[in-house]
PDB file of C-alpha atoms in Angstrom:
ATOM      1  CA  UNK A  69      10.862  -0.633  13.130  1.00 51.00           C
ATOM      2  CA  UNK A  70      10.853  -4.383  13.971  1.00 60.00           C
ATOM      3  CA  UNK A  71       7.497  -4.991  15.788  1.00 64.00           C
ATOM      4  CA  UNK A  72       4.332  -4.853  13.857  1.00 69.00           C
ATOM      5  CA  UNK A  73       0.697  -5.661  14.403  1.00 78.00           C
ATOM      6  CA  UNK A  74       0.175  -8.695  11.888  1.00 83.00           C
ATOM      7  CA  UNK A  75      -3.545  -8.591  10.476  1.00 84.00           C
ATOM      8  CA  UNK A  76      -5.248 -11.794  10.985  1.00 85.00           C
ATOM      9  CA  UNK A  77      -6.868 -12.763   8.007  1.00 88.00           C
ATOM     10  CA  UNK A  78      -9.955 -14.872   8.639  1.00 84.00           C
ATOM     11  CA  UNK A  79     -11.681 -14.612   5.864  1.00 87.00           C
ATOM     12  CA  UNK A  80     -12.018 -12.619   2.243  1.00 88.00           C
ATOM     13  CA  UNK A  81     -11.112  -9.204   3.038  1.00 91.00           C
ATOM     14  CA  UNK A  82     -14.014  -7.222   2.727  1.00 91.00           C
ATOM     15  CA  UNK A  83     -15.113  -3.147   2.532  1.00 93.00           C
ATOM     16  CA  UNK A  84     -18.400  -2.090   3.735  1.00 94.00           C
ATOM     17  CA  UNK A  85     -17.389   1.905   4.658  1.00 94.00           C
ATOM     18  CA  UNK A  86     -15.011   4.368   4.771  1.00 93.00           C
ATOM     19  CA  UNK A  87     -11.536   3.392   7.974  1.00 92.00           C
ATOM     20  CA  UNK A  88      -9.681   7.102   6.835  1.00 92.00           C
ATOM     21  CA  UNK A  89     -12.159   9.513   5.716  1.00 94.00           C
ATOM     22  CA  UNK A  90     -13.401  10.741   9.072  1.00 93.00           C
ATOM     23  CA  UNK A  91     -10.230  11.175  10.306  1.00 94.00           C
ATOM     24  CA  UNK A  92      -8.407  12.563   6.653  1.00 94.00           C
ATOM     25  CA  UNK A  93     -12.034  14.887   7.365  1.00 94.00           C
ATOM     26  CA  UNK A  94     -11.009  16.384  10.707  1.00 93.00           C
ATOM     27  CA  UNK A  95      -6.988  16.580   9.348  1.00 94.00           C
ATOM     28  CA  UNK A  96      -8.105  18.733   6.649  1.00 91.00           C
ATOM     29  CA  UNK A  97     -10.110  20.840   8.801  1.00 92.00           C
ATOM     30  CA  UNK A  98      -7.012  21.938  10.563  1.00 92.00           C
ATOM     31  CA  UNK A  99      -4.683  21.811   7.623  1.00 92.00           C
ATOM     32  CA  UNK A 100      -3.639  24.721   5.837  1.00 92.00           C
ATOM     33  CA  UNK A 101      -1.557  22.916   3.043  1.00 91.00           C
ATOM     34  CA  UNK A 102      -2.710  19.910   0.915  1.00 90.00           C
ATOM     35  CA  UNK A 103      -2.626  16.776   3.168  1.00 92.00           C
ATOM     36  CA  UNK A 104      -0.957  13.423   1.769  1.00 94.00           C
ATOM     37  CA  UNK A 105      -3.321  10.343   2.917  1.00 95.00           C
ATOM     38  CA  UNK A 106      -0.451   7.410   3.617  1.00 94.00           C
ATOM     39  CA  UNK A 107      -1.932   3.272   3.965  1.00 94.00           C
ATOM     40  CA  UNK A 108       0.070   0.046   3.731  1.00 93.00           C
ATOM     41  CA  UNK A 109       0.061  -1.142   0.119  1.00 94.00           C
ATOM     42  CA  UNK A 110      -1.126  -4.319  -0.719  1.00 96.00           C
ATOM     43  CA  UNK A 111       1.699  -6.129  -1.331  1.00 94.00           C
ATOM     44  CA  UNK A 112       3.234  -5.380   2.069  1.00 91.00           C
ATOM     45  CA  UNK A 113      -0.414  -5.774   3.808  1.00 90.00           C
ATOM     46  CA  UNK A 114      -0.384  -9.106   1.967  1.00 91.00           C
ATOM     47  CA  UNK A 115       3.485 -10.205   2.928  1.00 89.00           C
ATOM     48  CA  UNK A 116       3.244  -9.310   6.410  1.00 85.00           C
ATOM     49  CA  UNK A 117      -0.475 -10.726   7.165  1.00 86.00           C
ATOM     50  CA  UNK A 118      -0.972 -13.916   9.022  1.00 83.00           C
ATOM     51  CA  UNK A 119      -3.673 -15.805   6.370  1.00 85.00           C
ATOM     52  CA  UNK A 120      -5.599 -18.031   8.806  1.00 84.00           C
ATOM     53  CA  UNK A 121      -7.951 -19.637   6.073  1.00 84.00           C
ATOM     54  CA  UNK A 122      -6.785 -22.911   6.692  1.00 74.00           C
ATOM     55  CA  UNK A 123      -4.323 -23.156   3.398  1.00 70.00           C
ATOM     56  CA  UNK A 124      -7.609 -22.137   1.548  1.00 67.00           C
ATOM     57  CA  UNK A 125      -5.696 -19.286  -0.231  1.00 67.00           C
ATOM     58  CA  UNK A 126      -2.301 -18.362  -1.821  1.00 81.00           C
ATOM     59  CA  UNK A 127      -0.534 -15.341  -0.906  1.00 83.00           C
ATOM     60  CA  UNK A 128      -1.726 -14.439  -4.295  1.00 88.00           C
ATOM     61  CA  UNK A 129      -4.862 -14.238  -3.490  1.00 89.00           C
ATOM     62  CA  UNK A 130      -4.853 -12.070  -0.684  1.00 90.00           C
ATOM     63  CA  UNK A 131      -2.715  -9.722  -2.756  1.00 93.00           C
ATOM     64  CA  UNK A 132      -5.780  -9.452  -5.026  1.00 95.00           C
ATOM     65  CA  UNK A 133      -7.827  -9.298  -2.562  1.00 93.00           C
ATOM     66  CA  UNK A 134      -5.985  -6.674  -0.842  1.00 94.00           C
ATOM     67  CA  UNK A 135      -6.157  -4.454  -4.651  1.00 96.00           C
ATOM     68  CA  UNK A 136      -9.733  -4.366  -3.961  1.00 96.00           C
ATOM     69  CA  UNK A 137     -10.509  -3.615  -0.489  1.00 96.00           C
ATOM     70  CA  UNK A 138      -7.739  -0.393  -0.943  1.00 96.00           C
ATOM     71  CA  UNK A 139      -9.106   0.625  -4.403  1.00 97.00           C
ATOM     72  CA  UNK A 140     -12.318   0.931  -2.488  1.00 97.00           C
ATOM     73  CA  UNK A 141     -11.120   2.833   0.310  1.00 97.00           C
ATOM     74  CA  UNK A 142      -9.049   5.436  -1.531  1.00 96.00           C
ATOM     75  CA  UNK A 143     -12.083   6.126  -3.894  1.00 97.00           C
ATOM     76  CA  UNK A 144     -13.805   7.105  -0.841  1.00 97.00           C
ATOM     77  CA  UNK A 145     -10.902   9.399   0.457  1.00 97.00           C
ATOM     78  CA  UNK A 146     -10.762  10.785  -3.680  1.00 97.00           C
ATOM     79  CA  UNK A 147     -13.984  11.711  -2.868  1.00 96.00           C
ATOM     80  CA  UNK A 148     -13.731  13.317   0.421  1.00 95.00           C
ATOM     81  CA  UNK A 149     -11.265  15.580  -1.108  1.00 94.00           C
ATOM     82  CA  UNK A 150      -8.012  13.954  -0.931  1.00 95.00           C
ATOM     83  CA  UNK A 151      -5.437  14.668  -3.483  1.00 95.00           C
ATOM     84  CA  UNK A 152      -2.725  13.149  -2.533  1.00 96.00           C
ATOM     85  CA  UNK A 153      -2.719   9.232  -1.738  1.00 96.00           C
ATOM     86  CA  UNK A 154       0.412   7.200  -0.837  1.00 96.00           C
ATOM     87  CA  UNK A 155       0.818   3.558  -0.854  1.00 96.00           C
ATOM     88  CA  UNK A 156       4.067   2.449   1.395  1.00 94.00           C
ATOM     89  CA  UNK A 157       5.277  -0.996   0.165  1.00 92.00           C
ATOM     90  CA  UNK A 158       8.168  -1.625   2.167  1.00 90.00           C
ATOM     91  CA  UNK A 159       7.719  -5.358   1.310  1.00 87.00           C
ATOM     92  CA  UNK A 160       8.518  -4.247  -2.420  1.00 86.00           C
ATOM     93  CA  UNK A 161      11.877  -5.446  -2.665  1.00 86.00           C
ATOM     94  CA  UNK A 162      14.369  -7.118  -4.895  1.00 83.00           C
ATOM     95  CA  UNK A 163      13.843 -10.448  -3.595  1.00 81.00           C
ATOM     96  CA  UNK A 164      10.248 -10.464  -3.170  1.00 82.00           C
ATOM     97  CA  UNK A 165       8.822 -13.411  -5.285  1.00 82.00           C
ATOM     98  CA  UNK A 166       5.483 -11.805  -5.765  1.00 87.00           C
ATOM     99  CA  UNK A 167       7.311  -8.080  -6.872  1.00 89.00           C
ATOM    100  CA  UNK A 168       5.192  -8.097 -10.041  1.00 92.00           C
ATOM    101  CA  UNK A 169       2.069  -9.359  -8.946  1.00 93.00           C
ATOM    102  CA  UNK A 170       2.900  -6.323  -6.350  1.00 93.00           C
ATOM    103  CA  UNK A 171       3.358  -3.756  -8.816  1.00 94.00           C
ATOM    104  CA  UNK A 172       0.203  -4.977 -11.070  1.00 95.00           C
ATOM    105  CA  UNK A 173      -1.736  -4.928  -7.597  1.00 96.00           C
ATOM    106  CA  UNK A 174      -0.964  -1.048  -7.198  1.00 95.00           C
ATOM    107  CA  UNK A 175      -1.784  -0.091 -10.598  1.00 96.00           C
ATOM    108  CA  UNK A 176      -5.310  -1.779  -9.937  1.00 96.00           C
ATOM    109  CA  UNK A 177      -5.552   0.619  -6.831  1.00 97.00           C
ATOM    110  CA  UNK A 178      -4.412   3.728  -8.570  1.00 95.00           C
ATOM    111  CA  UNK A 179      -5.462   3.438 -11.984  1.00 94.00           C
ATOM    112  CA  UNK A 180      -7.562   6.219 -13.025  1.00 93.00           C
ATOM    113  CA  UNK A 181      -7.803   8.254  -9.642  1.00 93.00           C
ATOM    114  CA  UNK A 182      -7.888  12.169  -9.908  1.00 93.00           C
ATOM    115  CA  UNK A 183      -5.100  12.196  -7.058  1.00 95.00           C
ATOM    116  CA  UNK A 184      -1.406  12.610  -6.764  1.00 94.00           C
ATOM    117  CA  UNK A 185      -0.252   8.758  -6.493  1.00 95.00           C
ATOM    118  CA  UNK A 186       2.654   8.136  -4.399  1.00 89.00           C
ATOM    119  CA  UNK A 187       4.320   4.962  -3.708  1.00 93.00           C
ATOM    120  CA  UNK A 188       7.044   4.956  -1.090  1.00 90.00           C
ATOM    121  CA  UNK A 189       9.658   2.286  -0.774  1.00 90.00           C
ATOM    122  CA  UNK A 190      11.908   1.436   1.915  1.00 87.00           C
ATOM    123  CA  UNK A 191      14.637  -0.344   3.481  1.00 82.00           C
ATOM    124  CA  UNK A 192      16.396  -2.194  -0.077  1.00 83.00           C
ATOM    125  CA  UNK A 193      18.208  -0.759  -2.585  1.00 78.00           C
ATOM    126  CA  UNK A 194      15.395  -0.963  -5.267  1.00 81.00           C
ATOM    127  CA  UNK A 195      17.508  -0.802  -8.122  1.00 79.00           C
ATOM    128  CA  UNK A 196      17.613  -4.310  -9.356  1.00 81.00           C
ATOM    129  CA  UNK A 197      13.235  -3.669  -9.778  1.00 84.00           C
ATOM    130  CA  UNK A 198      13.952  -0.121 -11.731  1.00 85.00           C
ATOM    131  CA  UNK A 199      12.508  -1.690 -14.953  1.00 87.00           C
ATOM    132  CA  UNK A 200       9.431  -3.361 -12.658  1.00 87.00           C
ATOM    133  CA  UNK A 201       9.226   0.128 -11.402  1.00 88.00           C
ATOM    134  CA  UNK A 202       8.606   2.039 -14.571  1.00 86.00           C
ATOM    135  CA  UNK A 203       5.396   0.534 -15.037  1.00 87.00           C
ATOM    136  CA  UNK A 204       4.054   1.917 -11.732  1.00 88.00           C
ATOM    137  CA  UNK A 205       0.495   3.464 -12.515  1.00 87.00           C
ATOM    138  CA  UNK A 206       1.882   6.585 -10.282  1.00 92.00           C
ATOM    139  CA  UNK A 207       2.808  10.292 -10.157  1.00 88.00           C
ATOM    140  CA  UNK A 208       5.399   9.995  -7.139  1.00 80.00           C
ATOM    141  CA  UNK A 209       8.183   7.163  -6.627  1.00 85.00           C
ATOM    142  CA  UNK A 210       9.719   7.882  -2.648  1.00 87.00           C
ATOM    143  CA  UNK A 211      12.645   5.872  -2.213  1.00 85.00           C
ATOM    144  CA  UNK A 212      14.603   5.448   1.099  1.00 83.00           C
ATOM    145  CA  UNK A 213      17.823   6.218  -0.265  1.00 69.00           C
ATOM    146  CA  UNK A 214      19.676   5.700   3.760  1.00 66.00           C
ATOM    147  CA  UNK A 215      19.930   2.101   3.423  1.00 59.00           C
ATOM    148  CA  UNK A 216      22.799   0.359   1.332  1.00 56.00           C
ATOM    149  CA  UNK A 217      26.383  -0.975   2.075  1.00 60.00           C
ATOM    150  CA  UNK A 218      27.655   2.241   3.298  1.00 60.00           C
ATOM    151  CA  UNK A 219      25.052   2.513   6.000  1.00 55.00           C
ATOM    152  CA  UNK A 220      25.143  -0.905   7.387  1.00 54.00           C
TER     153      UNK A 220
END
């Protein structure tokens, strides 16, 4: 799990359609249990994107940014039918200096939805953020629970 595609970011992140509702569409088709719709949170789309606006904006921004464009898409899946949306912020991490900004970010994407909210964490022991953590706007908390001193 060490290479990644890094999103170039060119300019403001924008939505103009659906990316996951034709496919979630044809999934569900086949599916004879509930299906659980999984896309990069935007802290960890934000973290691991290469910003190439020219020092024009703050990783802060693009966080924001990031809320908006994936509050917009998983309306679109809510109303497909989903019912069961998960945000994987791997980038949500103890040392993280934007771990709140990250948090308040999610909320804006899940607040109100009529969907099971997961949010799936990985790779850190997470315990140092449990009190960040409790104010998660979200049904589900997945932790990775392999990786710690023991495991290394």
């Amino acid at each position: 799990n060490v290479y990644y595609r890094r999103p170039l970011v060119t300019g403001t992140p924008t939505w103009t359609a659906p990316i996951l509702v034709n496919w979630f569409r044809q999934a569900q088709g086949m599916a004879t249990k509930p299906l659980k719709v999984a896309l990069p949170g935007p802290l960890t789309f934000a973290v691991l994107a290469e910003d190439q606006r020219n020092g024009q904006a703050k990783p802060e921004q693009l966080l924001r940014e990031m809320a908006v464009v994936l509050r917009q898409e998983v309306e679109a899946l809510v109303a497909a039918g989903a019912t069961h949306l998960q945000l994987d912020e791997p980038a949500l991490e103890p040392n993280q200096p934007m771990a709140a900004a990250g948090i308040q970010a999610i909320n804006e994407v899940f607040h109100g939805l009529k969907a099971t909210r997961w949010v799936a964490l990985y790779f850190h022991d997470v315990t140092p953020l449990v009190s960040m953590l409790a104010a998660l706007d979200a049904d589900v908390l997945s932790l990775d629970l392999v990786t710690g001193p023991a495991q290394r």
